[in-house]
Short mmCIF file of N, CA, C and O in Angstrom, two decimals:
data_model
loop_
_atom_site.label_atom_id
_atom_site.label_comp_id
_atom_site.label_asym_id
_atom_site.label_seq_id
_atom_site.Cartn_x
_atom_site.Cartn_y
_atom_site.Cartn_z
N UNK A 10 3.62 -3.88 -17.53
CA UNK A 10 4.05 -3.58 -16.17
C UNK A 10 4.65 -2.18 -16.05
O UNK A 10 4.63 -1.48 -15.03
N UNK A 11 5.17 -1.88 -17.23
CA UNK A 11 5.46 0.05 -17.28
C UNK A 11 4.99 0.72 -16.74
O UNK A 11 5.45 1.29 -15.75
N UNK A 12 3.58 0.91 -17.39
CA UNK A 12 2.22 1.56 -17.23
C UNK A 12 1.71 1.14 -15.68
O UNK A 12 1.24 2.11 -15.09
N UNK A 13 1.71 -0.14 -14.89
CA UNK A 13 1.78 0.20 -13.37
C UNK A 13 2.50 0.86 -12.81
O UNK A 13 2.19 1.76 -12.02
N UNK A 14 4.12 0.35 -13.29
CA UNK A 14 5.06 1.14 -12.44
C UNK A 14 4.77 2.99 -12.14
O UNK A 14 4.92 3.77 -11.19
N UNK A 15 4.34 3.06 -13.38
CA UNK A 15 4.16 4.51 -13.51
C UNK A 15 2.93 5.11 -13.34
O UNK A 15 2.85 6.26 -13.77
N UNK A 16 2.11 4.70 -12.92
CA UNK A 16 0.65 5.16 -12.23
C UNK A 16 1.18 4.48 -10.76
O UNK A 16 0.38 4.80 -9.88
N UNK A 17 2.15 3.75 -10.30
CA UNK A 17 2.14 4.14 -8.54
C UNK A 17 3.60 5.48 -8.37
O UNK A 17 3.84 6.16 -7.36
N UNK A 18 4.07 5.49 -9.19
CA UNK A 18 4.73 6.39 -9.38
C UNK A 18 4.05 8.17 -8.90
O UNK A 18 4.51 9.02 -8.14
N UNK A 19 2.81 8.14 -9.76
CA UNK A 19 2.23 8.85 -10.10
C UNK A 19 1.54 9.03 -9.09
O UNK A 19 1.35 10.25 -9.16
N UNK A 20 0.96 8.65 -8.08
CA UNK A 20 0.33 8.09 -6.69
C UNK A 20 1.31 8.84 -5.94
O UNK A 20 1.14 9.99 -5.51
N UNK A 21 2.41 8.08 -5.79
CA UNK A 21 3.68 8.16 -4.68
C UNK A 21 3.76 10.33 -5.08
O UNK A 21 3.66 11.26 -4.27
N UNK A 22 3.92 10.37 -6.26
CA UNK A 22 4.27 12.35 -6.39
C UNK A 22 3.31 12.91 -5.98
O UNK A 22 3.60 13.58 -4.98
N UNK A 23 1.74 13.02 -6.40
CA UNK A 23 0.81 13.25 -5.71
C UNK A 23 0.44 13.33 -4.36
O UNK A 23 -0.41 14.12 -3.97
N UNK A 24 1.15 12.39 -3.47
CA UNK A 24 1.08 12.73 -2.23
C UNK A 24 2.49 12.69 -1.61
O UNK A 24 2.67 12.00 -0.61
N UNK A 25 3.68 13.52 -2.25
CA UNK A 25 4.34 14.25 -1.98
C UNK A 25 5.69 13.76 -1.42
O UNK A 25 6.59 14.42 -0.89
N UNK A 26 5.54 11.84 -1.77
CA UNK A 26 6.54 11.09 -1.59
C UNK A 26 7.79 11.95 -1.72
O UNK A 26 7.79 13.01 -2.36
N UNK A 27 9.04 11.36 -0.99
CA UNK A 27 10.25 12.02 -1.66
C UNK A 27 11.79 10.98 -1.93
O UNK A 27 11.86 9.88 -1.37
N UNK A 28 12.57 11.31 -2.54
CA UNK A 28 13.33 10.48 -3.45
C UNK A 28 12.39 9.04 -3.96
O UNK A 28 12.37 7.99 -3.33
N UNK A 29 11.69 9.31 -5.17
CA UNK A 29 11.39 8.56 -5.70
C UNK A 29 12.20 8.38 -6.27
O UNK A 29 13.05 9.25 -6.44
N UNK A 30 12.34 6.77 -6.98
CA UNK A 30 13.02 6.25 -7.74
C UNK A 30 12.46 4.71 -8.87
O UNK A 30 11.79 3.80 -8.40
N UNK A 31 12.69 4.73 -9.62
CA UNK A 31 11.93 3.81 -9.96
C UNK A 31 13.07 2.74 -11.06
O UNK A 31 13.57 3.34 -12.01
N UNK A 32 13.34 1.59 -10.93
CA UNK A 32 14.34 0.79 -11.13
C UNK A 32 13.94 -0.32 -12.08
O UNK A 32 13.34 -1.27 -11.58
N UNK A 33 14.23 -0.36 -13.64
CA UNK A 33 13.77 -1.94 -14.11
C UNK A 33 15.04 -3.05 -13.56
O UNK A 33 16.21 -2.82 -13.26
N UNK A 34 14.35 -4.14 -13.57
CA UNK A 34 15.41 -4.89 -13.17
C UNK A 34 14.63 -6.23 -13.64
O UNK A 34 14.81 -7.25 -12.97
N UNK A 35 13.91 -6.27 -14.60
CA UNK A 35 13.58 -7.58 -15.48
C UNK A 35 14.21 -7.98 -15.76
O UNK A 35 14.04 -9.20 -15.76
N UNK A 36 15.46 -7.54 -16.24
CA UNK A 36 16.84 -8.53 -16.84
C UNK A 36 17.69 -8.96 -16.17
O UNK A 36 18.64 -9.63 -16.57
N UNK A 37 17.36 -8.51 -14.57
CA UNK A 37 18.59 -9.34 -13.66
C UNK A 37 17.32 -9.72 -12.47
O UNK A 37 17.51 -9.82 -11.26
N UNK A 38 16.53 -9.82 -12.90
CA UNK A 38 16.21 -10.30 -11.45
C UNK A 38 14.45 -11.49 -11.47
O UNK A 38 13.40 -10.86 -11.62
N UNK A 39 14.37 -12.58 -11.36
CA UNK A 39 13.48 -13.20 -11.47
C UNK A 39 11.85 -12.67 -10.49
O UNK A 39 10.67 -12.89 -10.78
N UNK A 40 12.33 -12.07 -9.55
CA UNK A 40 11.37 -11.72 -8.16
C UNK A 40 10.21 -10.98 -8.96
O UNK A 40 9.07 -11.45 -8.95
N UNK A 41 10.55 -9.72 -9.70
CA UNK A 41 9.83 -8.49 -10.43
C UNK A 41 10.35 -7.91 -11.45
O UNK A 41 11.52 -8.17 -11.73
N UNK A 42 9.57 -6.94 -12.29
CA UNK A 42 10.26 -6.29 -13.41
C UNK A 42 10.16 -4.86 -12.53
O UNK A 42 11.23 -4.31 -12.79
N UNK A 43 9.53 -4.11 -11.74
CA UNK A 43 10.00 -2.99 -11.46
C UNK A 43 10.14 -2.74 -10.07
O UNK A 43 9.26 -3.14 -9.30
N UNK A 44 11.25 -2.06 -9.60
CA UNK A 44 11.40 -1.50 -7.95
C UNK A 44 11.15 -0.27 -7.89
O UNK A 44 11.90 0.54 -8.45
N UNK A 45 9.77 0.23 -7.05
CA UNK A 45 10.20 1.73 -6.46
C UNK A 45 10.34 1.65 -5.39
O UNK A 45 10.00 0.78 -4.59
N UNK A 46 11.16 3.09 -5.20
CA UNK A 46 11.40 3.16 -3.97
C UNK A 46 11.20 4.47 -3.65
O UNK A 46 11.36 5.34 -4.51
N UNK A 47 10.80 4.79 -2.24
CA UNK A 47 10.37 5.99 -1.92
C UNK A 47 10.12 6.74 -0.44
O UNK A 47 9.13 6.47 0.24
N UNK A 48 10.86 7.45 -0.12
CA UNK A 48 10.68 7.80 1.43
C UNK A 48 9.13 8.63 1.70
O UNK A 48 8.24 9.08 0.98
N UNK A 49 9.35 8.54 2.97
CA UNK A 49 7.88 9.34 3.84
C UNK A 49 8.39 10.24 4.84
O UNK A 49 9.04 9.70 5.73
N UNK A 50 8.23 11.50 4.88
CA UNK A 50 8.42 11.95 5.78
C UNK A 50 8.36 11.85 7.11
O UNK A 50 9.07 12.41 7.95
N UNK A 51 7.48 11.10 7.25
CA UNK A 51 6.85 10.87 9.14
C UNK A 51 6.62 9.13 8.77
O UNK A 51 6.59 8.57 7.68
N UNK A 52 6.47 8.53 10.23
CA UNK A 52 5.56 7.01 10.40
C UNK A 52 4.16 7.42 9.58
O UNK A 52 4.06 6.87 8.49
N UNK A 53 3.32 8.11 9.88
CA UNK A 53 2.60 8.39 9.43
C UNK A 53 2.29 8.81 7.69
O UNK A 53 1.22 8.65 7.09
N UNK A 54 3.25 9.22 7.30
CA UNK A 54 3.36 9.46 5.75
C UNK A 54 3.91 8.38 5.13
O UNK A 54 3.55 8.11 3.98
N UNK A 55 4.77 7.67 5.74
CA UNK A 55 4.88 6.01 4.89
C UNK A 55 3.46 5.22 5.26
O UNK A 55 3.19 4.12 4.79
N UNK A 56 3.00 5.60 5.73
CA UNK A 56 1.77 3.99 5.93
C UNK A 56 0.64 5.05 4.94
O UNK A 56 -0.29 4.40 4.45
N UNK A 57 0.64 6.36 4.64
CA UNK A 57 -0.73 7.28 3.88
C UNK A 57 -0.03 6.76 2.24
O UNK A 57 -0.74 6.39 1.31
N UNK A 58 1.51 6.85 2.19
CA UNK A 58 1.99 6.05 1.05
C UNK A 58 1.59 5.07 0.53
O UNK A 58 0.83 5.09 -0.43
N UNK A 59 2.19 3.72 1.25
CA UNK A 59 1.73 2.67 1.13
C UNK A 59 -0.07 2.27 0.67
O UNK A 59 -0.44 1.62 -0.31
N UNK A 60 -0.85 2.85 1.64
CA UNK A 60 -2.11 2.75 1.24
C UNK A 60 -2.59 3.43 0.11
O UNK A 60 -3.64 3.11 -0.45
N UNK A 61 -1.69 4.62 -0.38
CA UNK A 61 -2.50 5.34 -1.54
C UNK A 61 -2.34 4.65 -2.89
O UNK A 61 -3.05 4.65 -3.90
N UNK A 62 -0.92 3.94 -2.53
CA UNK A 62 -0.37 3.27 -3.77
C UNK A 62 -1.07 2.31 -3.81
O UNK A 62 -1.23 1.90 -4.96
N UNK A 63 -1.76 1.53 -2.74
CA UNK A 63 -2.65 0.42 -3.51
C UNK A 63 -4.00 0.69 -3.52
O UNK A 63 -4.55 -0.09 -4.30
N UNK A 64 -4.80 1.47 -2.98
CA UNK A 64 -5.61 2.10 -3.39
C UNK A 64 -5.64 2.33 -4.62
O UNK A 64 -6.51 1.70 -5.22
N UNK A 65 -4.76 3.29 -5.47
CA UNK A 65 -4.93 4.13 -6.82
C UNK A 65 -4.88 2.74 -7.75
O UNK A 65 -5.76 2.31 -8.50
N UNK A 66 -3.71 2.27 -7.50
CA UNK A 66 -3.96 0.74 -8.35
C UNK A 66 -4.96 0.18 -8.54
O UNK A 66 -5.65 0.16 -9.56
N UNK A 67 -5.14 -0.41 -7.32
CA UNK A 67 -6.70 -0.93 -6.94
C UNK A 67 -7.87 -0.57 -8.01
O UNK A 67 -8.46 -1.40 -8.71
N UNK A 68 -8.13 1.03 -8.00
CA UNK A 68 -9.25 1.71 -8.43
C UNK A 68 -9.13 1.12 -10.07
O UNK A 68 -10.11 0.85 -10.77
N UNK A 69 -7.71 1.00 -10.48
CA UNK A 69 -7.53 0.91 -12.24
C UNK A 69 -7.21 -1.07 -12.40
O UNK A 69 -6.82 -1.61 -13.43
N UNK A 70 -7.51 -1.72 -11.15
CA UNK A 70 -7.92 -2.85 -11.19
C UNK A 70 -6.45 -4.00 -11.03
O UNK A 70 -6.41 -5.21 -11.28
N UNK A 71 -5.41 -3.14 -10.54
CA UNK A 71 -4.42 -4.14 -9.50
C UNK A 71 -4.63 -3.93 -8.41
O UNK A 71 -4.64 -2.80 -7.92
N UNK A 72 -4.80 -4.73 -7.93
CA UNK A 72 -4.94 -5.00 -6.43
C UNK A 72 -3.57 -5.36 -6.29
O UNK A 72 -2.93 -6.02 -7.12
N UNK A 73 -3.06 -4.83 -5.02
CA UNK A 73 -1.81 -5.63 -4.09
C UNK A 73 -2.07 -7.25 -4.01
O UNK A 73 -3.17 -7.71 -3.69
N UNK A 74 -1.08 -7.95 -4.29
CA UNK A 74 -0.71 -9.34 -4.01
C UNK A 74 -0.52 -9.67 -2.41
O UNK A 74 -0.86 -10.64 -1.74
N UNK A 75 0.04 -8.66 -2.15
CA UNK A 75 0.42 -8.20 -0.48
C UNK A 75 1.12 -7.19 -0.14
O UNK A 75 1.79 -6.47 -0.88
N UNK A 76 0.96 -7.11 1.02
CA UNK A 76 1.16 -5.57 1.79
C UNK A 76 1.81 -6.06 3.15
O UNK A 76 1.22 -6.51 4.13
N UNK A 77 3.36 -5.84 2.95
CA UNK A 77 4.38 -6.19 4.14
C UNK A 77 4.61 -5.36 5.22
O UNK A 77 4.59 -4.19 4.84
N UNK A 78 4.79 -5.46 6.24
CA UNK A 78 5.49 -4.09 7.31
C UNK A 78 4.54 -3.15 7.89
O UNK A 78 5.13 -2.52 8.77
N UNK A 79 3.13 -2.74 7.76
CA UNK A 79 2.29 -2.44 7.71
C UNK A 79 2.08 -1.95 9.41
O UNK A 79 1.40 -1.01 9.83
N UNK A 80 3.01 -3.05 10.29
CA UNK A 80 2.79 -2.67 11.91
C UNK A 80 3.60 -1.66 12.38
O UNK A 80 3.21 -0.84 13.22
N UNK A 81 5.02 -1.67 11.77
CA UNK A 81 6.17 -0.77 11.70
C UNK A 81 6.04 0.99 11.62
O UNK A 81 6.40 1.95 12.30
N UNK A 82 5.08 0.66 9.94
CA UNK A 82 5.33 2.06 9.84
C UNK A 82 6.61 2.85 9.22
O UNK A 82 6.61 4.05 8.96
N UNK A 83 8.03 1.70 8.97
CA UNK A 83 9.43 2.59 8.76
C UNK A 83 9.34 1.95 8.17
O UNK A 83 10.51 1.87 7.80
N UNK A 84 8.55 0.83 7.32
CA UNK A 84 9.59 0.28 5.71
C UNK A 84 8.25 -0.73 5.48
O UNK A 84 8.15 -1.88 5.91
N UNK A 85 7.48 -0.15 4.87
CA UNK A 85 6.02 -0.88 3.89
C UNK A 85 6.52 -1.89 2.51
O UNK A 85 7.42 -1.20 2.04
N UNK A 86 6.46 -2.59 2.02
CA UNK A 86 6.31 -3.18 0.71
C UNK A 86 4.98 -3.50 0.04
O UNK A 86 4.07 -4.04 0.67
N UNK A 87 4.92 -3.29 -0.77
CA UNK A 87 3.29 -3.09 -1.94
C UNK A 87 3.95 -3.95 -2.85
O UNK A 87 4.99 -3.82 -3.49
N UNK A 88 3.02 -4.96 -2.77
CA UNK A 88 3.53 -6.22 -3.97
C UNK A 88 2.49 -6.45 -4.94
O UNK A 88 1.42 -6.96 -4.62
N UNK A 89 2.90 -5.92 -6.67
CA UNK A 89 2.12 -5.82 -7.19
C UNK A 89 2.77 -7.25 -8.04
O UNK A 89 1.98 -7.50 -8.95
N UNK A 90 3.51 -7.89 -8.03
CA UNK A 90 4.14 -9.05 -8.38
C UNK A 90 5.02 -8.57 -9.48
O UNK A 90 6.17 -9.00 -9.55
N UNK A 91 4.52 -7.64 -10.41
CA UNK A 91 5.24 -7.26 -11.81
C UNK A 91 5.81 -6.18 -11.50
O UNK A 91 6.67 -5.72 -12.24
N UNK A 92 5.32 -5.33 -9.91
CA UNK A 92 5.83 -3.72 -9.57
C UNK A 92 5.66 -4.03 -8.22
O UNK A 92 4.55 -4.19 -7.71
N UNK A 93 7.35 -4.18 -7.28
CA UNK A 93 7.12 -3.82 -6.05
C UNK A 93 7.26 -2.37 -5.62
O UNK A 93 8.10 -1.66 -6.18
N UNK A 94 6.34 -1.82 -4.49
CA UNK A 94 6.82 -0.60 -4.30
C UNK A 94 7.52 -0.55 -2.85
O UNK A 94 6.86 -1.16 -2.01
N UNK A 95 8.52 -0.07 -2.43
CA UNK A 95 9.21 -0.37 -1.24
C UNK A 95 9.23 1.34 -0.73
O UNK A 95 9.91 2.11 -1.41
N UNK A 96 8.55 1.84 0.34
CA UNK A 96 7.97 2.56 1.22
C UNK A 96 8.74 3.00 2.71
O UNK A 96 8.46 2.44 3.77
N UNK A 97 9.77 4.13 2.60
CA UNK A 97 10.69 3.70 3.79
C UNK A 97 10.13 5.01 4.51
O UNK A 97 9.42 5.79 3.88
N UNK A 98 10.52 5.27 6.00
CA UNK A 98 10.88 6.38 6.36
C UNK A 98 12.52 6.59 5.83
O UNK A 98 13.18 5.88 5.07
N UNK A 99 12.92 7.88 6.58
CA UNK A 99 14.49 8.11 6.14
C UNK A 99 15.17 7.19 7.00
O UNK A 99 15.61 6.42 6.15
N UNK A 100 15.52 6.77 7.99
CA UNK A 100 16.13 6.09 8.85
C UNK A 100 15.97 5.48 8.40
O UNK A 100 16.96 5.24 7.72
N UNK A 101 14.99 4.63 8.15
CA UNK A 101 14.84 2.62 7.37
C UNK A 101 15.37 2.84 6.21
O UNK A 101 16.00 1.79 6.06
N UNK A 102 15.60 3.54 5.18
CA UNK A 102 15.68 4.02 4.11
C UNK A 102 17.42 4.01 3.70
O UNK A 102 18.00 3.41 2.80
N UNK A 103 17.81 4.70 4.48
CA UNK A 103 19.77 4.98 5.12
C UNK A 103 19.70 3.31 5.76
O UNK A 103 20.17 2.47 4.99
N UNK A 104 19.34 2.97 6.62
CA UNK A 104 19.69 1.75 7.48
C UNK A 104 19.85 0.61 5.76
O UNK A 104 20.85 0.13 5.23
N UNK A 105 18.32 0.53 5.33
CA UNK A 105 18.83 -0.83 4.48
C UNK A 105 19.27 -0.62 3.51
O UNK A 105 19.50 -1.64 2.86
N UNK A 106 19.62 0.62 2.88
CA UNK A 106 20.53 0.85 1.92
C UNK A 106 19.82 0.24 0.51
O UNK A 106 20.52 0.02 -0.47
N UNK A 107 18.93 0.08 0.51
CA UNK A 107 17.74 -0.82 -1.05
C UNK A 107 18.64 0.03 -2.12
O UNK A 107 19.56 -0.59 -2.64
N UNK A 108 18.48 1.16 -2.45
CA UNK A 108 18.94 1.58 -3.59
C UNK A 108 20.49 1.38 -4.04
O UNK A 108 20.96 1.69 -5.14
N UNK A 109 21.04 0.93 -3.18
CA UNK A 109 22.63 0.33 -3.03
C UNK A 109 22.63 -0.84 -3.72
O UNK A 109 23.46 -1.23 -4.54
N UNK A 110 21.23 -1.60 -3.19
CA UNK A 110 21.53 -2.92 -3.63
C UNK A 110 20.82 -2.85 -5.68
O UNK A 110 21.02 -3.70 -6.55
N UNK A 111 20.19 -1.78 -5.78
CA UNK A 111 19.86 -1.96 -7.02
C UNK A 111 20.74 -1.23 -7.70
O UNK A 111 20.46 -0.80 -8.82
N UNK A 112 21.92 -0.99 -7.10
CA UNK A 112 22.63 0.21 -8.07
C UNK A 112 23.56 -0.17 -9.83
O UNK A 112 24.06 0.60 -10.65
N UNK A 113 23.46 -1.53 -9.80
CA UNK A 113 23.62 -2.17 -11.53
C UNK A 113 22.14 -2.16 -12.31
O UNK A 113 22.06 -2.58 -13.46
N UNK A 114 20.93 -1.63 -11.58
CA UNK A 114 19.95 -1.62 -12.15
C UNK A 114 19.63 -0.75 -13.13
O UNK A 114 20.16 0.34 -12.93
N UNK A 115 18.93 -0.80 -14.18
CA UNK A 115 18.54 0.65 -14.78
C UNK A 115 17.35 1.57 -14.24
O UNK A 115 16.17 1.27 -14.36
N UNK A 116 17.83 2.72 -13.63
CA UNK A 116 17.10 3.27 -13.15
C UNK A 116 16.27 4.59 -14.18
O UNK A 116 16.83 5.57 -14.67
N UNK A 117 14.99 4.28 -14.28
CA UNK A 117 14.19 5.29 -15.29
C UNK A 117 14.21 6.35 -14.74
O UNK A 117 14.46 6.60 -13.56
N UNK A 118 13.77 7.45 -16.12
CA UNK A 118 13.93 8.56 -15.42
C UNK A 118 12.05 8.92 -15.46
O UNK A 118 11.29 8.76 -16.42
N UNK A 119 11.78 9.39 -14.22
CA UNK A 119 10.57 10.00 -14.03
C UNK A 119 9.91 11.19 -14.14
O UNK A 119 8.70 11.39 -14.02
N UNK A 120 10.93 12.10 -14.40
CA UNK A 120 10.92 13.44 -15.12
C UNK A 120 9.11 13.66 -15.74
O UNK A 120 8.34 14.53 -15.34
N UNK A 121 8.91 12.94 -16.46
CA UNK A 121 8.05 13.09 -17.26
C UNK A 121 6.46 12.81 -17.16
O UNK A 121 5.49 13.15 -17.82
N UNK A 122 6.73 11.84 -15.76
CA UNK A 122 5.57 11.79 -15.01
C UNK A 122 5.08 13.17 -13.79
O UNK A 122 3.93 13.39 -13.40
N UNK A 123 6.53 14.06 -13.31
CA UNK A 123 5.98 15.41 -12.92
C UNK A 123 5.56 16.08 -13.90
O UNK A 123 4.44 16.59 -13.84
N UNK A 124 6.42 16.24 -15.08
CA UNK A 124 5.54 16.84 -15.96
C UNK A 124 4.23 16.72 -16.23
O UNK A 124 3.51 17.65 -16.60
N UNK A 125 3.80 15.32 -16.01
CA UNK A 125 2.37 15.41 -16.15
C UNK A 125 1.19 15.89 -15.49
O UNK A 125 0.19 16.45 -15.94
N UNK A 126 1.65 15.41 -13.83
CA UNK A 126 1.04 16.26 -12.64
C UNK A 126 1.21 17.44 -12.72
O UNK A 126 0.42 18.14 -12.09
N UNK A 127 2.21 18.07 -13.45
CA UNK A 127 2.53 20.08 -13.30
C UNK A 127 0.83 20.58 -14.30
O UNK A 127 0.08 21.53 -14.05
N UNK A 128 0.71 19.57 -15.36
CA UNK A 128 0.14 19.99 -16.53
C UNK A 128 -1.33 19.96 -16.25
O UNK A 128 -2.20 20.77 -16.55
N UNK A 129 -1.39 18.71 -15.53
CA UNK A 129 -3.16 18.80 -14.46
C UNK A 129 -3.23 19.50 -13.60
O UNK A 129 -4.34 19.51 -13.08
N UNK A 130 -2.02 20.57 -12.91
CA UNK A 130 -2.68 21.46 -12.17
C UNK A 130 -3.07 22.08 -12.67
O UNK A 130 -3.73 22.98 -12.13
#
């Protein structure tokens, strides 16, 4: 489930997501082993999010389990069952406070996945 987390990761930088974050929480939490989380600049850039992230999955053969919020536009969820990805604008983002609630979580560092996109340009 690493290796998903980090190819929608990898998705989400590519199209220019911002405060990514990416959270294990296998050891406290029965729901999933990984949370990202990630703003969109516009309505429009959370729903090009949301779809790219299951798209790119998709292509390497996860498909979404489901795809929440989708009418909204301010707060998507991508349920990969082992990797949710949670998709905000900034307002939805500040309003539900998600990264508050994961803040005993261990949060990875992703450093190393820009590095990788710097290295394919």
């Amino acid at each position: 489930s690493y290796e998903v987390a980090c190819a929608a990761v990898k998705a989400l930088m590519k199209m220019k997501g911002n405060a990514i974050k990416l959270f294990c929480v296998k050891e406290t939490s029965s729901v999933t082993d990984y949370y990202i989380t990630v703003t969109g600049r516009s309505k429009t850039q959370v729903s090009a999010l949301a779809e790219e992230v299951a798209y790119q999955l998709g292509l390497s053969g996860r498909d979404a389990a489901r795809i929440e919020g989708k009418r909204g536009d301010s707060w998507i969820l991508v349920d990969f069952i082992d990797v949710i990805v949670q998709v905000f604008d900034s307002e939805s983002r500040s309003f539900y406070d998600f990264d508050r609630l994961l803040a005993e979580a261990e949060q990875i560092d992703i450093s190393h996945i820009e590095e990788e996109l710097d290295n394919e340009n």
